Short mmCIF file of C-alpha atoms and ligand atoms in Angstrom, two decimals:
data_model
loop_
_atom_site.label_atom_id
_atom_site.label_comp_id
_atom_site.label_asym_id
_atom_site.label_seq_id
_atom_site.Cartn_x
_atom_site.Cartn_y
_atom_site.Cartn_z
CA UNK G 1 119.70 40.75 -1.62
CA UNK G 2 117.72 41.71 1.75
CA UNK G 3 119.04 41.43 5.13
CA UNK G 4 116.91 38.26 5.38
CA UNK G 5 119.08 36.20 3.49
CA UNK G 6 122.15 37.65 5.45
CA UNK G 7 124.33 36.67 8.59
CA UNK G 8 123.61 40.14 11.03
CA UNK G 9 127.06 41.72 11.46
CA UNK G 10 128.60 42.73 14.37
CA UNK G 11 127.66 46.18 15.36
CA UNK G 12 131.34 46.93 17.00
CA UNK G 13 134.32 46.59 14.57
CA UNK G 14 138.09 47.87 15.67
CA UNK G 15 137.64 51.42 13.49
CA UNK G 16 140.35 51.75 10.96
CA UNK G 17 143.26 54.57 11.36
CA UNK G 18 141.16 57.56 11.98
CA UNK G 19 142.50 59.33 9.05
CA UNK G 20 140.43 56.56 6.88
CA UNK G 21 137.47 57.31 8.00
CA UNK G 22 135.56 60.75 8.06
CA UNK G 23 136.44 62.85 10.61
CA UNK G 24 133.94 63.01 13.73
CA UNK G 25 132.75 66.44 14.46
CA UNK G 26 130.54 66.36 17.43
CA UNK G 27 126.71 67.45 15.86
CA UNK G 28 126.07 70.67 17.69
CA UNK G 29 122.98 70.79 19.87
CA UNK G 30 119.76 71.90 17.76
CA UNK G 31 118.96 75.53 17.89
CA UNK G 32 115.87 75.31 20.53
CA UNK G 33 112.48 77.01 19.75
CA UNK G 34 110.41 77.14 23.13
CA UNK G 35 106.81 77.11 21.15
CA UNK G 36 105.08 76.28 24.46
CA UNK G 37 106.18 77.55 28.16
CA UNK G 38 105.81 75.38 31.29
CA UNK G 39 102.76 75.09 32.55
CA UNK G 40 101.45 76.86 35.73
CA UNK G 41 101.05 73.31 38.07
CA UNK G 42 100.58 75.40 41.35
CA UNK G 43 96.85 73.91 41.46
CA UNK G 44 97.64 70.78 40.85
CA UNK G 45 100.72 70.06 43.42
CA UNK G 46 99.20 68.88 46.03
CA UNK G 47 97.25 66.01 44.10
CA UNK G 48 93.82 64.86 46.07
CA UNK G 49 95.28 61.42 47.34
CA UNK G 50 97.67 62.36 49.99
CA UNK G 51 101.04 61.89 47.36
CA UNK G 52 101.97 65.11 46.00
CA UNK G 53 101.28 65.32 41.93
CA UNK G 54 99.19 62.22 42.19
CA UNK G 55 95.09 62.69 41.50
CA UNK G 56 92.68 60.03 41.83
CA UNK G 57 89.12 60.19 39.97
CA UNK G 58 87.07 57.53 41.12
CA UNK G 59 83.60 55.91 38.83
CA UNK G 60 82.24 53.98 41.63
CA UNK G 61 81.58 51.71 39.17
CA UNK G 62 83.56 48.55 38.04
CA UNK G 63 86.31 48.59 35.93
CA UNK G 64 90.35 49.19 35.31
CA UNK G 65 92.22 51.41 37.06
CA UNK G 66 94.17 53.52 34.18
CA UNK G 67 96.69 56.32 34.54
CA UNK G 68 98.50 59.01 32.50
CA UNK G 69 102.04 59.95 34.13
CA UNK G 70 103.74 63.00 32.96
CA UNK G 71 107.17 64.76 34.30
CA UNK G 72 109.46 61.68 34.77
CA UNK G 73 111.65 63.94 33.19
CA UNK G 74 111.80 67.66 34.33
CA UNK G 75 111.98 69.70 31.27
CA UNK G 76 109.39 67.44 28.86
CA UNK G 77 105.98 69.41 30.53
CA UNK G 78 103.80 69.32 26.76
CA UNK G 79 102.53 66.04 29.24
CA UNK G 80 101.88 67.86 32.31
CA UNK G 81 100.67 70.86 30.31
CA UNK G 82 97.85 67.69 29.01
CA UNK G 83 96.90 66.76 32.12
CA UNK G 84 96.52 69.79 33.65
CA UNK G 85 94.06 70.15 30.62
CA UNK G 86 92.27 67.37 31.95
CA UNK G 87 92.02 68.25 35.74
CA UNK G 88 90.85 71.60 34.76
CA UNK G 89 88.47 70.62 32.67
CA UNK G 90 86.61 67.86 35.71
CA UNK G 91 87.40 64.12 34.29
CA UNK G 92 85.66 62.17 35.08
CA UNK G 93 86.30 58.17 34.34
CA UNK G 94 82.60 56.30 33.07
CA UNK G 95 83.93 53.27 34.88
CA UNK G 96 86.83 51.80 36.96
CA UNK G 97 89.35 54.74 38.17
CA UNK G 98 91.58 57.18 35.89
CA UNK G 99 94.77 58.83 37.94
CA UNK G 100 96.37 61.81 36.96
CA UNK G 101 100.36 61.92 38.06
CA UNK G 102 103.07 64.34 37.41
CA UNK G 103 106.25 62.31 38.53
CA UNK G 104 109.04 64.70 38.94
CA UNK G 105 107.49 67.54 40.10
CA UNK G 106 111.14 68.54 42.05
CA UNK G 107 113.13 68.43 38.82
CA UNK G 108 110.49 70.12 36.92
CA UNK G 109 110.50 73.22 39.60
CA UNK G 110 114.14 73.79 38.24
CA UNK G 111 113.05 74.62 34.63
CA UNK G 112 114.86 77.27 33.40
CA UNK G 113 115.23 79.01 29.63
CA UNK G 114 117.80 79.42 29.90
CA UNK G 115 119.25 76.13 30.59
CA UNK G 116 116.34 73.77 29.52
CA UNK G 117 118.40 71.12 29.54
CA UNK G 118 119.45 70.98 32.83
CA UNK G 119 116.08 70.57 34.80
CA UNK G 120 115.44 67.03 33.34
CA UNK G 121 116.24 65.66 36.70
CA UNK G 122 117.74 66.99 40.07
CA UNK G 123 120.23 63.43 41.03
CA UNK G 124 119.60 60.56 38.23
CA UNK G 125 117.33 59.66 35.76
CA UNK G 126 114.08 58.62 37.09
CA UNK G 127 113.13 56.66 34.35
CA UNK G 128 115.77 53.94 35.24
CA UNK G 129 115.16 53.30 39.05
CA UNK G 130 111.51 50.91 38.73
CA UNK G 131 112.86 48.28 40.32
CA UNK G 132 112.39 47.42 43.89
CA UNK G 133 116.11 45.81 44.77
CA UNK G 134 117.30 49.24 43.32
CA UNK G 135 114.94 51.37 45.45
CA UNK G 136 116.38 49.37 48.55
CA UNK G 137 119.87 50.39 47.75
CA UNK G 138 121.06 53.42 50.31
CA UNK G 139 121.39 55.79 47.77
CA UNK G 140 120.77 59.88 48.52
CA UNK G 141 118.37 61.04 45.66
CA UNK G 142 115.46 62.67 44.79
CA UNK G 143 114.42 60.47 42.35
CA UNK G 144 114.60 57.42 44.43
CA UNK G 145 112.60 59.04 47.25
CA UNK G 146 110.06 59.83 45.00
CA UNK G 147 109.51 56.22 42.88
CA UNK G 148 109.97 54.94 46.19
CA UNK G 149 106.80 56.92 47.96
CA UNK G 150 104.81 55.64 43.89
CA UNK G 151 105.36 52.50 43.41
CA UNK G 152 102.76 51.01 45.45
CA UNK G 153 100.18 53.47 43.39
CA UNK G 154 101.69 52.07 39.98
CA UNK G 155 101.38 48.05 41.93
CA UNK G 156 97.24 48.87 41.45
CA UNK G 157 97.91 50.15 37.75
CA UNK G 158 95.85 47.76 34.56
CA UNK G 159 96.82 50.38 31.97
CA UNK G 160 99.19 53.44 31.82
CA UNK G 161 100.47 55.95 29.21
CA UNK G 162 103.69 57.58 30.42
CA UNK G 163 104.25 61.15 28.41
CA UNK G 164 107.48 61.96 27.16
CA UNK G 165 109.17 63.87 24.37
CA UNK G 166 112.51 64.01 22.80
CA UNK G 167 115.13 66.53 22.42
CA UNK G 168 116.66 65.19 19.31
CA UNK G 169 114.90 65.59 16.00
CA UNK G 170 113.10 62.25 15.69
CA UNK G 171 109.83 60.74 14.38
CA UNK G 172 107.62 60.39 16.94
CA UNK G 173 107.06 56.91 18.35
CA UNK G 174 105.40 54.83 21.07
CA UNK G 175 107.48 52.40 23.02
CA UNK G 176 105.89 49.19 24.03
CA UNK G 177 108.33 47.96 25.98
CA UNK G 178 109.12 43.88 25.61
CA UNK G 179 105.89 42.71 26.55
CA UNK G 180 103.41 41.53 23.77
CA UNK G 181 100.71 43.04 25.52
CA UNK G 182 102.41 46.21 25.75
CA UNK G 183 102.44 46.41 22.07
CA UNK G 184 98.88 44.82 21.28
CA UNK G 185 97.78 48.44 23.67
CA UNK G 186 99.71 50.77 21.24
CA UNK G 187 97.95 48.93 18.23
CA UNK G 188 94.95 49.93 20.31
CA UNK G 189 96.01 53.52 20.37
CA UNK G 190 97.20 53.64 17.12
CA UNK G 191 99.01 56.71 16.80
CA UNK G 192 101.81 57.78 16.67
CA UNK G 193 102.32 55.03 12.87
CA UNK G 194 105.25 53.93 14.81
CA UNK G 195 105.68 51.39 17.71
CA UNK G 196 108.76 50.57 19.25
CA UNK G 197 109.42 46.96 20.78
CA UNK G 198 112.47 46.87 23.18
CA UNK G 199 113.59 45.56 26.34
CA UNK G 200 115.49 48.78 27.87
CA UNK G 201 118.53 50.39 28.93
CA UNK G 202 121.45 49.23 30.38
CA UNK G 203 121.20 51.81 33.34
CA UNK G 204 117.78 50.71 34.65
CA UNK G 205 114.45 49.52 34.13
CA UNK G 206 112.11 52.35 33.28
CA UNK G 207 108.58 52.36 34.65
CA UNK G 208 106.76 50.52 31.28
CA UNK G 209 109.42 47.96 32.42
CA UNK G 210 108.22 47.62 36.01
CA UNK G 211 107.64 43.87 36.94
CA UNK G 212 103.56 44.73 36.79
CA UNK G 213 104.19 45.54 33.54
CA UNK G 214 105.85 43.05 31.82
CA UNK G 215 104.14 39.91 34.24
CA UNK G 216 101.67 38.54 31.99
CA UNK G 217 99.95 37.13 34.69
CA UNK G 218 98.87 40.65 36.01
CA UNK G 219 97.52 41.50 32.64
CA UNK G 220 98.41 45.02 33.34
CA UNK G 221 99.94 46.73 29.89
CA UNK G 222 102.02 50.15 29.55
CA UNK G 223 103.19 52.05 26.62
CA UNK G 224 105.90 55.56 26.73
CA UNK G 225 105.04 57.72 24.10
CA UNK G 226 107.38 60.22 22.75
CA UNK G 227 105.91 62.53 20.99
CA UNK G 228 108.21 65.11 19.29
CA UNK G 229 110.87 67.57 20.10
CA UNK G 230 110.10 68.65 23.73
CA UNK G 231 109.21 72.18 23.21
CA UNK G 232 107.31 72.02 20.38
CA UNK G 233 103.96 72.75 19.37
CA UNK G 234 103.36 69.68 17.01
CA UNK G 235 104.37 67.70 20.07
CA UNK G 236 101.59 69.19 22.47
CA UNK G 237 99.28 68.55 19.70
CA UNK G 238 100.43 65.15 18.79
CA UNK G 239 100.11 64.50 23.09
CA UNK G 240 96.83 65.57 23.09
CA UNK G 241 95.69 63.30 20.53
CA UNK G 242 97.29 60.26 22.16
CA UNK G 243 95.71 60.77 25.47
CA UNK G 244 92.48 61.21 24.40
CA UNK G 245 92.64 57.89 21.96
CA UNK G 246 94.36 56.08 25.10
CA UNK G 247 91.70 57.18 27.19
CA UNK G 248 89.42 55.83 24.63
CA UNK G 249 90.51 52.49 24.02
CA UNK G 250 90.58 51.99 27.66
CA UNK G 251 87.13 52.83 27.53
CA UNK G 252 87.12 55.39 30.13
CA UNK G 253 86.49 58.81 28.91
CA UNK G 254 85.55 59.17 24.72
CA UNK G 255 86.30 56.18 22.16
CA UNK G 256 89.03 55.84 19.95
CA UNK G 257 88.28 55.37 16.39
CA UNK G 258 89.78 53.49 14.01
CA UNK G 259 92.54 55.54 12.21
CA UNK G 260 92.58 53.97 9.08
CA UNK G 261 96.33 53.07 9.02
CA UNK G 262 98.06 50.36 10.53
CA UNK G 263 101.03 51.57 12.68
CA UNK G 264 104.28 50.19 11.78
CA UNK G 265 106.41 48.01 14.73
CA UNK G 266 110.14 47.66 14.68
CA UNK G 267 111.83 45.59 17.13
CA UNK G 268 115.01 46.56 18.80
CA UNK G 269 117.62 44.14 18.49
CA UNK G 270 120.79 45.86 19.49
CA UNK G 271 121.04 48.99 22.49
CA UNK G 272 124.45 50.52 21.83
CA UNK G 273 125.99 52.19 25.15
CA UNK G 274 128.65 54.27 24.36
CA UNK G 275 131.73 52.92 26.00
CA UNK G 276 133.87 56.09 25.62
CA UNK G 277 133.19 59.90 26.67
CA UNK G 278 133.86 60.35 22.93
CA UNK G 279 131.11 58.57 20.96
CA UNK G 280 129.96 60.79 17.78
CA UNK G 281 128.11 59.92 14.41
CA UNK G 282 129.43 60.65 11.78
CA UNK G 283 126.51 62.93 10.41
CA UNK G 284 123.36 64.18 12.23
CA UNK G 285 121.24 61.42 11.64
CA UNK G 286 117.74 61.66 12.44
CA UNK G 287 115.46 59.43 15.07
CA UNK G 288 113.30 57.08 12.66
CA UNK G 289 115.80 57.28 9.61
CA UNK G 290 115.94 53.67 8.25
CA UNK G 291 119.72 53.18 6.96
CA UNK G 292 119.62 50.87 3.71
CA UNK G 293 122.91 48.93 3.85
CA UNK G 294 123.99 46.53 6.43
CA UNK G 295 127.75 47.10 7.60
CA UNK G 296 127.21 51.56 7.33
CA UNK G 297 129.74 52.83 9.48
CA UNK G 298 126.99 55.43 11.78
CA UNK G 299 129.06 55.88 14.64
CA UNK G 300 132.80 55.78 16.05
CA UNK G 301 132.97 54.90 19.85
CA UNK G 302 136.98 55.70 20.80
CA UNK G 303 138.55 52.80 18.66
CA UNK G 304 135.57 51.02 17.62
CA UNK G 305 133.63 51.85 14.72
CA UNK G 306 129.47 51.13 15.17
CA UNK G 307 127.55 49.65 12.05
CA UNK G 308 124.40 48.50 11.35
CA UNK G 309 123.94 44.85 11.33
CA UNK G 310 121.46 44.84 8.56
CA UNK G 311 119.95 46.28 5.77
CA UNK G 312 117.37 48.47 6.35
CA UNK G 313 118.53 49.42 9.86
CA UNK G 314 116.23 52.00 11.90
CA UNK G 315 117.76 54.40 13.77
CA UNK G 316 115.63 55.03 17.43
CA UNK G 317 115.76 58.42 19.13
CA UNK G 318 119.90 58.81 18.57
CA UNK G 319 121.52 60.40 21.45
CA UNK G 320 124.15 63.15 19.98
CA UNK G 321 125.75 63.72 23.31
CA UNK G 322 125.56 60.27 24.73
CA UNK G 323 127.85 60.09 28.13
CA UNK G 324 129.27 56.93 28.89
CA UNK G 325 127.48 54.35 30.20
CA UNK G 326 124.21 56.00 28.68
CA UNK G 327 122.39 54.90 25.21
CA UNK G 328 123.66 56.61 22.44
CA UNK G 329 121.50 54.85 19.83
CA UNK G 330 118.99 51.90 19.76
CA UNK G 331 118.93 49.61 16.22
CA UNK G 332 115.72 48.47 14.88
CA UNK G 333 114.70 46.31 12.35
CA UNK G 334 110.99 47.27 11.01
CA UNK G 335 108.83 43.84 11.26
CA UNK G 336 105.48 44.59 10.29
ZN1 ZN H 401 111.61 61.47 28.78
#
């Protein structure tokens, strides 16, 4: 019997006397293999638009304004290490505008390896602050200072790719976001084969969920690719590839051709937050893994066990040391 046919369970259940269940034992961190080193930005800094990290390449001829963003998070630089690609190499967009923007330049100063972790930002996570009521909030951070001195570059944005990568082994995937439009650009792109639908995180809107974004009335689309394990070489590769086929299908610099494969979507239907400091899964399960039977115990959260709802269940980019409050784990069912 399929999941179709089936009532979705809850995905919180009271978690049976601990000794019933398989003892959690917190995955370790993976054993990190810096294949590529941070790139050497000092050129690039000042951007050519007045913002720092922000460059501007005009056509003088009609057409969209499209940007790649790399950086929102310090330590993921196989994006930055892309556009700096680009910038050396002279792009130039055959119509409308292309910008060039590495968003958290401050966080990214901090790299260290020998704590790669720690540089991915300097006060909060940048990637949940697009919002304007929560860049009016009196809050001390470097994040919010610098969304707040972008967002009126992003307000003139039709199309954008936002770079990321993940440090959890995971297939990689593009997130659309909840807008259909979002989702109809990754088709576009077509690679990574897997597209993401979701609406989000509990702690904040990210910037593919920025009111532009997700207004159909604007028509402007956005799409966050992650694209492998941050320091690896596949994922530079694989990051490459994506911006030159996004680049194409917004018909700015080269064409995107067809790839011969349909990418597959799942939809997000359930964000689980961890609610405790204590949230583990019961075995290191990988980003992408598709979990066969509805009601699998993946998870224990304090003195709730997590499940999955359905058969056929896909695990999205899960978060081995989830704090509380953050996303430990997003559940997807696979719909086309
Ligand atoms: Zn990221």
């Amino acid at each position: 019997m399929t999941s179709a046919g089936r009532e979705p369970l809850p995905v919180r259940a009271p978690a049976p006397r601990l000794s019933e269940t398989l003892p959690p034992t917190p995955p370790r961190l993976p054993t990190f293999t810096l294949e590529i080193s941070p790139p050497d930005l000092s050129p690039w800094v000042a951007g050519n638009t007045g913002v720092p990290g922000l460059h501007q390449f005009d056509s003088g001829r009609p057409g969209p304004h499209v940007a790649v963003s790399a950086l929102m998070h310090g330590n993921e630089y196989a994006g930055a290490i892309v556009l700096a690609e680009l910038l050396r190499a002279g792009v130039t967009p055959r119509r409308g505008k292309l910008s060039l923007v590495f968003l958290n330049l401050a966080a990214f100063a901090r790299f260290d390896f020998e704590r790669p972790i720690a540089s991915r930002f300097v006060d909060e996570d940048m990637n949940r602050l697009w919002r304007r009521g929560t860049l009016d909030q009196p809050v001390a951070s470097s994040e919010r200072d610098r969304v707040r001195s972008l967002i009126g570059f992003f307000d003139t944005i039709d199309m954008l790719l936002d770079l990321h990568s993940m440090l959890w082994p995971s297939d990689p995937l593009v997130l659309s976001g909840p807008s259909e439009a979002g989702c109809a650009l990754a088709r576009e792109i077509g690679t990574p084969p897997l597209i993401v639908s979701d609406s989000g995180h509990a702690g904040g809107p990210r910037l593919i969920d920025y009111e532009r974004f997700v207004t159909p009335s604007t028509g402007a689309r956005a799409c966050l690719l992650e694209a492998g394990q941050h320091w690896a070489a596949a994922t530079l590769a694989l990051t490459r590839k994506v911006v030159s086929r996004f680049l194409g299908a917004c018909d700015v610099i080269g064409s995107a051709e067809a790839t011969g494969t349909r990418p597959r979507v799942a939809e997000v239907t359930e964000c689980v937050t961890a609610r405790t400091t204590s949230l583990t899964f019961l075995r290191n399960f990988r980003g992408g893994e598709i979990i066969p039977l509805q009601g699998t115990v993946i998870a224990l959260d304090g003195p709730e066990e997590i499940r999955t709802p359905y058969d056929d269940c896909m695990l999205i980019m899960p978060n081995h040391r989830a704090a509380r409050g953050h996303t430990a784990v997003r559940l997807a069912r696979v719909v086309a």
